[in-house]
Amino acid sequence: MTEALDAARVIRARAGGEAIDGAVILGTGLGEVAGHDDADVVFSYADLPGFPQPHVSGHAGRLVIGRRGGMRVAWLQGRAHYYETGDARAMSGALEALAALDVPRLIVTSASGSTRDDLAPGALVRLTDHINFSGLNPLVGARGDDRFVPMNDAYDAAFGAQLDRAAIDAGADLPHGVYMWFSGPSFETPAEVRMAKLLGADLVGMSTVPEVILARRLGLRVAGLSLVTNFAAGFAGGAPDHAGTKRVAAEGARRLKQVLDHYFAAAGDSP
Ligand code: HPA
């Protein structure tokens, strides 16, 4: 936690003391959603103690803080994944820094593979829940009773409903789905995808879940948005690859940005 406090101090020193109302973690190919203008404060993760050094193409490793609509927002362009180092806590420093800055809400975005016909590549999906079938948990080894984090409301329903309304305002479809975490970095086998679908997963992906667990322990309210970049392996001919993930994510980024712009424009008006 001391690194997180140091990072929070570095951020405050340049971004000032004004409240940061929300944070967005931008997944593979989605970094550009942050946009940014001259009024924004931009940090390299390298200058923020405890922040991850992403090693995946499609991830910038930059924190942008600026005003969007009615809110002051921290955009995390790039994340660290479990598969990079085998550390499920890879994002804990960054999330602890957000908590130290009293950021109340977090939107976690990702790219994913779909197990549903009606969620074709390009679909933007709001997560209503997740399945952690990995056997991993970022809180293994944590001390204190707050490690027993309730996950009933991990994806906050009221927060999610605000995003639903923003999507309607933006004229964008925002179907709902359940996300299942696979460690990666290899993609799933067709048999694994059949299992995931059978168990109730609409989407499969390699991120989000450890971050949501960590964020819930820290008390942030969480919403999840995932951009379907492909049908999951073997499903409807799905044959994922990283180049395709980055390409389709970049194409879908504009829609994600529209939904978020409408959310932040409206959010200044509601608690
Ligand atoms: N599987 C896992 N992660 C992903 C996929 C997928 O099919 N597509 C984008 N990220």
Tab-separated table of C-alpha atoms and ligand atoms in Angstrom:
chain	number	residue	atom	x	y	z
A	1	MET	CA	0.000	0.000	0.000
A	2	THR	CA	2.911	2.429	0.534
A	3	GLU	CA	3.666	2.395	-3.195
A	4	ALA	CA	0.015	3.221	-3.869
A	5	LEU	CA	0.189	6.146	-1.443
A	6	ASP	CA	3.340	7.356	-3.190
A	7	ALA	CA	1.595	7.070	-6.580
A	8	ALA	CA	-1.418	8.947	-5.217
A	9	ARG	CA	0.924	11.732	-4.001
A	10	VAL	CA	2.597	11.974	-7.432
A	11	ILE	CA	-0.824	12.177	-9.072
A	12	ARG	CA	-2.140	14.803	-6.639
A	13	ALA	CA	1.013	16.904	-7.034
A	14	ARG	CA	0.328	17.374	-10.752
A	15	ALA	CA	-3.423	16.790	-11.074
A	16	GLY	CA	-4.380	18.887	-8.053
A	17	GLY	CA	-6.708	18.162	-5.186
A	18	GLU	CA	-9.984	18.273	-7.083
A	19	ALA	CA	-11.984	15.053	-6.700
A	20	ILE	CA	-11.629	12.353	-9.340
A	21	ASP	CA	-15.146	11.026	-9.878
A	22	GLY	CA	-14.430	7.886	-11.844
A	23	ALA	CA	-11.758	5.721	-13.431
A	24	VAL	CA	-11.783	3.672	-16.614
A	25	ILE	CA	-9.389	0.815	-17.360
A	26	LEU	CA	-9.019	0.577	-21.124
A	27	GLY	CA	-8.356	-2.868	-22.519
A	28	THR	CA	-6.600	-4.162	-25.598
A	29	GLY	CA	-6.960	-1.819	-28.571
A	30	LEU	CA	-9.252	0.493	-26.588
A	31	GLY	CA	-6.641	2.946	-25.275
A	32	GLU	CA	-7.636	5.647	-27.737
A	33	VAL	CA	-11.057	5.911	-26.095
A	34	ALA	CA	-9.401	8.240	-23.582
A	35	GLY	CA	-8.726	10.785	-26.288
A	36	HIS	CA	-7.160	13.721	-24.517
A	37	ASP	CA	-6.653	17.417	-24.805
A	38	ASP	CA	-4.189	19.993	-23.548
A	39	ALA	CA	-6.097	20.449	-20.297
A	40	ASP	CA	-5.493	16.826	-19.313
A	41	VAL	CA	-2.695	15.663	-17.054
A	42	VAL	CA	-0.826	12.690	-18.509
A	43	PHE	CA	1.428	10.309	-16.581
A	44	SER	CA	3.501	7.415	-17.804
A	45	TYR	CA	2.949	4.342	-15.632
A	46	ALA	CA	6.753	4.283	-15.344
A	47	ASP	CA	6.495	7.398	-13.140
A	48	LEU	CA	3.826	5.959	-10.858
A	49	PRO	CA	5.041	3.595	-8.124
A	50	GLY	CA	3.177	0.286	-8.155
A	51	PHE	CA	1.631	0.827	-11.568
A	52	PRO	CA	2.242	-2.009	-14.023
A	53	GLN	CA	4.588	-1.868	-16.979
A	54	PRO	CA	2.458	-3.368	-19.754
A	55	HIS	CA	4.267	-5.640	-22.173
A	56	VAL	CA	1.453	-6.339	-24.602
A	57	SER	CA	1.071	-4.612	-27.946
A	58	GLY	CA	-2.133	-2.575	-27.927
A	59	HIS	CA	-1.488	-1.272	-24.386
A	60	ALA	CA	0.117	2.137	-23.880
A	61	GLY	CA	0.869	2.308	-20.128
A	62	ARG	CA	-0.401	5.818	-19.510
A	63	LEU	CA	-2.712	7.496	-17.001
A	64	VAL	CA	-4.722	10.447	-18.317
A	65	ILE	CA	-6.730	12.623	-15.928
A	66	GLY	CA	-9.164	15.165	-17.275
A	67	ARG	CA	-12.694	16.430	-17.340
A	68	ARG	CA	-15.295	14.632	-19.433
A	69	GLY	CA	-18.813	15.998	-19.345
A	70	GLY	CA	-19.774	16.451	-15.723
A	71	MET	CA	-16.998	14.330	-14.270
A	72	ARG	CA	-13.281	14.316	-13.664
A	73	VAL	CA	-12.034	10.998	-14.977
A	74	ALA	CA	-8.849	8.942	-14.635
A	75	TRP	CA	-8.223	6.899	-17.764
A	76	LEU	CA	-5.864	3.962	-17.429
A	77	GLN	CA	-4.573	3.318	-20.926
A	78	GLY	CA	-3.296	-0.194	-20.618
A	79	ARG	CA	-3.367	-2.890	-17.997
A	80	ALA	CA	-1.187	-5.721	-16.849
A	81	HIS	CA	-2.597	-9.211	-17.272
A	82	TYR	CA	-2.065	-12.282	-15.171
A	83	TYR	CA	-0.463	-14.027	-18.134
A	84	GLU	CA	2.395	-11.512	-18.346
A	85	THR	CA	4.054	-12.513	-15.084
A	86	GLY	CA	1.820	-15.074	-13.412
A	87	ASP	CA	0.752	-12.470	-10.864
A	88	ALA	CA	-3.020	-12.167	-10.404
A	89	ARG	CA	-2.319	-9.029	-8.346
A	90	ALA	CA	-0.729	-7.262	-11.306
A	91	MET	CA	-3.196	-4.350	-11.135
A	92	SER	CA	-3.357	-4.061	-7.355
A	93	GLY	CA	-0.946	-1.096	-7.104
A	94	ALA	CA	-2.913	0.937	-9.632
A	95	LEU	CA	-6.246	0.078	-8.003
A	96	GLU	CA	-4.928	0.873	-4.533
A	97	ALA	CA	-3.759	4.250	-5.820
A	98	LEU	CA	-7.276	4.939	-7.145
A	99	ALA	CA	-8.715	3.977	-3.763
A	100	ALA	CA	-6.166	6.219	-2.015
A	101	LEU	CA	-7.383	9.055	-4.254
A	102	ASP	CA	-10.957	8.289	-3.103
A	103	VAL	CA	-12.095	7.467	-6.633
A	104	PRO	CA	-15.595	6.065	-6.034
A	105	ARG	CA	-16.305	4.179	-9.257
A	106	LEU	CA	-14.488	2.137	-11.852
A	107	ILE	CA	-15.394	1.023	-15.355
A	108	VAL	CA	-13.373	-1.979	-16.490
A	109	THR	CA	-13.241	-2.502	-20.250
A	110	SER	CA	-11.914	-5.418	-22.235
A	111	ALA	CA	-11.888	-7.277	-25.502
A	112	SER	CA	-13.489	-10.709	-25.478
A	113	GLY	CA	-14.606	-13.710	-27.485
A	114	SER	CA	-18.321	-14.459	-27.719
A	115	THR	CA	-20.124	-17.748	-27.176
A	116	ARG	CA	-23.457	-16.355	-28.361
A	117	ASP	CA	-24.773	-16.038	-31.911
A	118	ASP	CA	-26.388	-12.714	-31.163
A	119	LEU	CA	-23.169	-11.182	-29.788
A	120	ALA	CA	-21.201	-10.957	-33.011
A	121	PRO	CA	-17.769	-9.332	-33.377
A	122	GLY	CA	-18.196	-5.604	-32.835
A	123	ALA	CA	-20.873	-5.984	-30.129
A	124	LEU	CA	-20.376	-3.929	-26.980
A	125	VAL	CA	-21.614	-5.849	-23.937
A	126	ARG	CA	-22.233	-4.747	-20.364
A	127	LEU	CA	-21.105	-7.328	-17.832
A	128	THR	CA	-23.672	-8.341	-15.265
A	129	ASP	CA	-21.493	-10.977	-13.624
A	130	HIS	CA	-18.408	-13.105	-14.094
A	131	ILE	CA	-17.213	-16.674	-13.689
A	132	ASN	CA	-13.770	-17.198	-12.242
A	133	PHE	CA	-12.992	-20.756	-13.237
A	134	SER	CA	-9.236	-20.200	-13.254
A	135	GLY	CA	-8.463	-21.471	-9.769
A	136	LEU	CA	-6.648	-18.175	-9.240
A	137	ASN	CA	-7.611	-15.283	-7.026
A	138	PRO	CA	-5.689	-12.037	-6.478
A	139	LEU	CA	-6.591	-12.100	-2.786
A	140	VAL	CA	-4.814	-15.390	-2.054
A	141	GLY	CA	-2.287	-14.527	0.639
A	142	ALA	CA	-4.077	-11.335	1.683
A	143	ARG	CA	-4.584	-10.863	5.416
A	144	GLY	CA	-7.572	-9.603	7.318
A	145	ASP	CA	-11.240	-10.401	7.203
A	146	ASP	CA	-11.808	-7.978	4.351
A	147	ARG	CA	-10.274	-10.600	2.052
A	148	PHE	CA	-13.639	-12.417	2.194
A	149	VAL	CA	-15.133	-10.078	-0.361
A	150	PRO	CA	-18.831	-10.586	-1.135
A	151	MET	CA	-19.241	-10.848	-4.902
A	152	ASN	CA	-23.061	-10.783	-5.185
A	153	ASP	CA	-23.049	-7.203	-6.363
A	154	ALA	CA	-19.593	-7.119	-7.896
A	155	TYR	CA	-21.075	-5.441	-10.971
A	156	ASP	CA	-23.166	-2.659	-9.479
A	157	ALA	CA	-26.724	-2.804	-10.858
A	158	ALA	CA	-27.516	0.906	-10.438
A	159	PHE	CA	-24.201	1.912	-12.010
A	160	GLY	CA	-24.867	-0.537	-14.845
A	161	ALA	CA	-28.336	0.913	-15.384
A	162	GLN	CA	-26.758	4.358	-15.809
A	163	LEU	CA	-24.564	2.914	-18.563
A	164	ASP	CA	-27.638	1.317	-20.141
A	165	ARG	CA	-29.274	4.740	-20.232
A	166	ALA	CA	-26.122	6.291	-21.681
A	167	ALA	CA	-26.165	3.660	-24.450
A	168	ILE	CA	-29.793	4.502	-25.244
A	169	ASP	CA	-28.880	8.196	-25.365
A	170	ALA	CA	-25.973	7.346	-27.666
A	171	GLY	CA	-28.226	5.239	-29.902
A	172	ALA	CA	-26.001	2.205	-29.235
A	173	ASP	CA	-27.020	-1.355	-28.405
A	174	LEU	CA	-25.694	-2.520	-25.050
A	175	PRO	CA	-26.683	-6.146	-24.455
A	176	HIS	CA	-25.795	-7.804	-21.155
A	177	GLY	CA	-23.566	-10.806	-20.597
A	178	VAL	CA	-21.538	-12.947	-18.204
A	179	TYR	CA	-17.744	-12.920	-18.645
A	180	MET	CA	-15.582	-15.941	-17.915
A	181	TRP	CA	-11.902	-15.466	-17.139
A	182	PHE	CA	-9.305	-17.683	-18.748
A	183	SER	CA	-5.694	-17.045	-17.779
A	184	GLY	CA	-4.343	-16.933	-21.357
A	185	PRO	CA	-2.104	-16.130	-23.074
A	186	SER	CA	-3.048	-19.025	-25.343
A	187	PHE	CA	-6.623	-18.748	-26.520
A	188	GLU	CA	-9.185	-21.333	-25.446
A	189	THR	CA	-9.718	-24.650	-27.161
A	190	PRO	CA	-13.102	-25.279	-28.796
A	191	ALA	CA	-13.860	-27.774	-25.988
A	192	GLU	CA	-13.119	-25.123	-23.368
A	193	VAL	CA	-15.426	-22.719	-25.160
A	194	ARG	CA	-18.215	-25.343	-25.231
A	195	MET	CA	-17.687	-25.785	-21.493
A	196	ALA	CA	-17.774	-22.041	-20.882
A	197	LYS	CA	-21.040	-21.705	-22.775
A	198	LEU	CA	-22.554	-24.679	-20.971
A	199	LEU	CA	-21.605	-23.111	-17.632
A	200	GLY	CA	-23.317	-19.836	-18.461
A	201	ALA	CA	-20.584	-17.689	-19.987
A	202	ASP	CA	-21.507	-15.363	-22.841
A	203	LEU	CA	-17.988	-14.010	-23.171
A	204	VAL	CA	-14.501	-15.359	-22.589
A	205	GLY	CA	-11.469	-13.197	-21.922
A	206	MET	CA	-8.103	-12.853	-20.220
A	207	SER	CA	-8.595	-9.841	-17.941
A	208	THR	CA	-11.237	-7.997	-15.889
A	209	VAL	CA	-11.930	-10.613	-13.208
A	210	PRO	CA	-8.856	-10.128	-10.998
A	211	GLU	CA	-9.267	-6.350	-11.250
A	212	VAL	CA	-12.919	-6.518	-10.264
A	213	ILE	CA	-12.111	-8.686	-7.241
A	214	LEU	CA	-9.365	-6.277	-6.132
A	215	ALA	CA	-11.548	-3.230	-6.743
A	216	ARG	CA	-14.436	-4.670	-4.750
A	217	ARG	CA	-12.140	-5.298	-1.813
A	218	LEU	CA	-11.129	-1.641	-1.990
A	219	GLY	CA	-14.781	-0.579	-2.022
A	220	LEU	CA	-14.970	0.839	-5.548
A	221	ARG	CA	-18.296	0.493	-7.334
A	222	VAL	CA	-17.657	-1.427	-10.533
A	223	ALA	CA	-19.162	-1.647	-13.992
A	224	GLY	CA	-17.787	-3.760	-16.827
A	225	LEU	CA	-17.946	-3.224	-20.580
A	226	SER	CA	-16.508	-5.674	-23.068
A	227	LEU	CA	-16.079	-5.375	-26.787
A	228	VAL	CA	-16.569	-8.650	-28.642
A	229	THR	CA	-13.669	-8.940	-31.075
A	230	ASN	CA	-14.393	-12.479	-32.287
A	231	PHE	CA	-16.542	-15.520	-31.829
A	232	ALA	CA	-14.753	-17.698	-29.279
A	233	ALA	CA	-12.636	-20.583	-30.568
A	234	GLY	CA	-14.678	-23.152	-32.470
A	235	PHE	CA	-17.971	-21.335	-31.868
A	236	ALA	CA	-19.595	-20.133	-35.113
A	237	GLY	CA	-16.253	-20.677	-36.828
A	238	GLY	CA	-14.396	-18.554	-34.268
A	239	ALA	CA	-10.603	-18.601	-34.636
A	240	PRO	CA	-9.233	-15.788	-32.458
A	241	ASP	CA	-5.830	-14.212	-32.883
A	242	HIS	CA	-4.230	-11.155	-31.295
A	243	ALA	CA	-3.994	-9.117	-34.507
A	244	GLY	CA	-7.729	-9.563	-35.081
A	245	THR	CA	-8.452	-8.675	-31.452
A	246	LYS	CA	-6.565	-5.388	-31.767
A	247	ARG	CA	-8.126	-4.540	-35.133
A	248	VAL	CA	-11.759	-5.180	-34.148
A	249	ALA	CA	-11.254	-3.488	-30.774
A	250	ALA	CA	-9.903	-0.371	-32.475
A	251	GLU	CA	-12.960	-0.366	-34.771
A	252	GLY	CA	-15.327	-0.700	-31.806
A	253	ALA	CA	-13.535	1.893	-29.699
A	254	ARG	CA	-15.594	4.693	-31.219
A	255	ARG	CA	-18.843	3.140	-29.963
A	256	LEU	CA	-17.392	2.587	-26.526
A	257	LYS	CA	-16.312	6.222	-26.490
A	258	GLN	CA	-19.830	7.376	-27.438
A	259	VAL	CA	-21.409	5.404	-24.602
A	260	LEU	CA	-18.846	6.659	-22.094
A	261	ASP	CA	-19.196	10.265	-23.311
A	262	HIS	CA	-22.951	10.075	-22.747
A	263	TYR	CA	-22.433	8.456	-19.363
A	264	PHE	CA	-20.014	11.124	-18.167
A	265	ALA	CA	-22.148	13.928	-19.600
A	266	ALA	CA	-25.176	12.661	-17.668
A	267	ALA	CA	-23.298	11.511	-14.577
A	268	GLY	CA	-22.638	15.020	-13.415
A	269	ASP	CA	-26.393	15.265	-12.853
A	270	SER	CA	-26.812	12.144	-10.684
A	271	PRO	CA	-25.231	10.829	-7.472
B	1	HPA	N1	-10.585	-15.452	-25.789
B	1	HPA	C1	-9.927	-14.853	-24.780
B	1	HPA	N2	-9.625	-13.574	-24.771
B	1	HPA	C2	-10.019	-12.827	-25.812
B	1	HPA	C3	-10.699	-13.384	-26.899
B	1	HPA	C4	-11.004	-14.774	-26.885
B	1	HPA	O1	-11.617	-15.342	-27.806
B	1	HPA	N3	-10.929	-12.373	-27.774
B	1	HPA	C5	-10.414	-11.243	-27.222
B	1	HPA	N4	-9.856	-11.514	-26.035
